[in-house]
Amino acid sequence: MIKYTLEKQLSAAIAIYLDRPDLDARLDVPNNTSYGDYSTNVAFLLAKSLRFAPQKIAEMLCEKLAADPAFNDYLTFTPINGFVNVRLSDRFLWSRLEALFEKRDRFPSHDQSRTLLEYVSANPTGPLHVGHGRWAVLGDVMARILRFSGADITREFYINDAGNQIKNFYRSVDAARAGDPIPEDGYHGDYILELAKSYDDPIQVMLDRQIQTLRRLDVEFDSWYSEKSLHNNGKVSQALSLMKEKGLTYEQDGALWFASSRFGDEKDRVLIKADGNLTYFAVDVAYHVDKIDRGFTRLLNIWGADHHGYVPRVRAALAGLFGDKFDTDQGFHVLIGQLVSLFRNGEPVRMSKRTGEMVSLDEVIDEIGVDATRFFLIQKSADTQLDFDLELASRKSSENPVYYVQYAHARMCSIVEKVGILGPFNNLESLVLLPEERTLLLKALQIYDDIYDTALMLSPHRLVQYLTDLARTFHNFYEACPIMKATGPDKAKRLYLLLQVREVFRLCFGLLGISAPEKM
RNA sequence: GUCCUCGUAGCUCAGUUGGAUAGAGCGUCAGAUUCCUAAUCUGAAGGCCACAGGUUCAAUUCCUGUCGGGGACACCA
């Protein structure tokens, strides 16, 4: 954590100089890196209260920082346009490179919560589509990153194996088995006819198929939680009793209502319908109560955008039952995964399970492969709608950005194979770094900062961004700094740098769940 | 109609407590290989950051409104 460490140290020092104990200076990477490796804008923020021009303050701070023995052997400071710019010495960078894979001070603090991450949770009434694939990869990568950064995390798939959709599904298969037309509001895909050919439980068949598809994508779960089991072991009635005890419910028009509007929802919600049946919501409350009963202190969910209106009522239920403990984003957080729109030759492809007209996740994997599918689905922010042209993706598969990062790794492997791992790698810190070497080295050191940000913001696409940047700096290094032809300490220096960078690549590939090919 | 969300290069999209000259990939054009893999690199063109106001030293970023895409508004799941 190079940036966060520096940020803390510099912030504390500046706070003392200016006698501002609560000062929290932030470091940024300047968009023009000739200014420095990092910069801070504190001078702007304090200009008014200190009654000095930002540039004056920046100059004063740089002077004090430069004289501080805590920094002056490895940092230089330059005031430009009111910013305080910081540059790290080559020697310092090199020492950090050598310590890059030591476990200590990777991350500032360990998250003490027990996290349950629930994702995909598709109805077992059809094959997974690309939207499911997006949430699957999103959840999987999120879990890998959180786990790496020290969190205790459990991955769970909620099986919706009860309720009306399930009845409807059985009706459709039964009709097909009897040779009758499938009900208008039933499921109409070709796979229904296929299911009708055997007498296996269609739900089990579909679930197995979903699991298989997820395995293909290298998406695993620690726990498969059955909705049906909630009913069978009385969890639903327990949850409802609990709500009644707490005075959160009332009866009206023959139904049982939850007063969710008292907790921020826009209206009250029905738990038991007038016909005596439970709503999906009632069962979902029970499910979330059970998560908490199982000892989880942080609930993360990934839901499709079509469920985002559902968030306030679940939050309201948790607030009503458990107070503010789970009311905050820290306790209960929902990542909304926007849908993926598929195109083929520029024409939109519909994705309705009901009409049966859809492209399955399996077909996409068949067309473009696991690595490209994962990379494509994770590289964009989860909350933007994604347009995905299958024809384009398969036709241009060799130009897919995933190959850009993988090729960098293959190039490194090729060099190592040719050159061998020649030591000794000592006394290299005193060598001068070329610009391409330095840029690559600094980028590699920033890996934990980026992982930390990614974990904090729950946005895995940031790591893809980082990896692409790293690949670019490597390709630049490759063009400018030959290793095989280099001699003496230069050769060892570059080789050592490359070996460490290759480990960073492997770390990223592992977190993203894509392969690290040695040859391409 | 109400609420949520998005609108950034020709295309797909990054850009988070508001900072310096707004970026990447693809596509287009012009170059680079006697040299560790050219699935690469260098350069160029390409932008009213949807629009209009507001907040302030500073707005792609925050606020308000308008327009446009998507979604949600059930005693469905």
Coordinates of N, CA, C and O in Angstrom, one line a residue, chain A residues 4 15 36 68 148 159 188 193-194 205 273 289 293 328 336 348 520:
Chain A
Y4 N -1.4 4.7 0.2 CA -2.1 5.0 1.5 C -1.1 5.2 2.6 O -1.4 6.0 3.5
A15 N -0.4 18.3 8.9 CA -1.3 18.6 10.0 C -0.5 19.3 11.2 O -1.0 20.3 11.7
G36 N 5.0 15.0 -10.8 CA 5.4 14.2 -9.7 C 4.7 12.8 -9.8 O 3.9 12.6 -10.6
D68 N 12.3 17.9 6.4 CA 11.9 16.9 7.4 C 12.8 15.6 7.2 O 12.7 15.0 6.2
F148 N -9.0 -11.8 -0.7 CA -7.6 -11.5 -0.7 C -7.3 -10.3 0.2 O -6.2 -10.3 0.8
I159 N -31.5 -20.6 -4.1 CA -32.3 -21.4 -5.1 C -33.7 -21.1 -4.9 O -34.4 -21.5 -3.9
H188 N -41.9 -21.4 -22.7 CA -42.0 -21.8 -24.0 C -40.7 -22.2 -24.7 O -40.7 -22.4 -25.9
L193 N -39.4 -28.8 -24.1 CA -39.7 -30.0 -24.8 C -38.6 -31.1 -24.5 O -38.9 -32.2 -24.3
E194 N -37.4 -30.6 -24.4 CA -36.3 -31.5 -24.0 C -36.5 -32.1 -22.7 O -36.3 -33.3 -22.5
V205 N -32.9 -30.9 -12.9 CA -32.1 -30.9 -14.1 C -31.6 -29.5 -14.5 O -30.5 -29.3 -14.8
K273 N -51.1 -12.8 1.8 CA -52.2 -12.3 1.0 C -53.5 -12.7 1.6 O -53.6 -13.6 2.4
V289 N -33.3 -12.8 7.5 CA -33.3 -13.0 8.9 C -32.4 -14.2 9.2 O -31.5 -14.2 10.1
D293 N -29.1 -14.8 11.5 CA -29.1 -15.9 12.5 C -27.9 -16.7 12.4 O -27.4 -17.3 13.3
T328 N -27.6 0.4 7.5 CA -26.6 1.1 6.7 C -26.1 0.3 5.6 O -26.3 -0.9 5.5
I336 N -26.4 -3.3 -7.7 CA -27.4 -3.4 -8.8 C -26.6 -3.7 -10.1 O -25.9 -2.9 -10.6
P348 N -30.7 -6.2 -32.2 CA -30.9 -6.6 -30.8 C -31.5 -8.1 -30.7 O -32.3 -8.4 -31.5
M520 N 1.4 -17.7 -26.6 CA 0.2 -17.3 -27.4 C 0.5 -17.4 -28.9 O 1.6 -17.2 -29.3

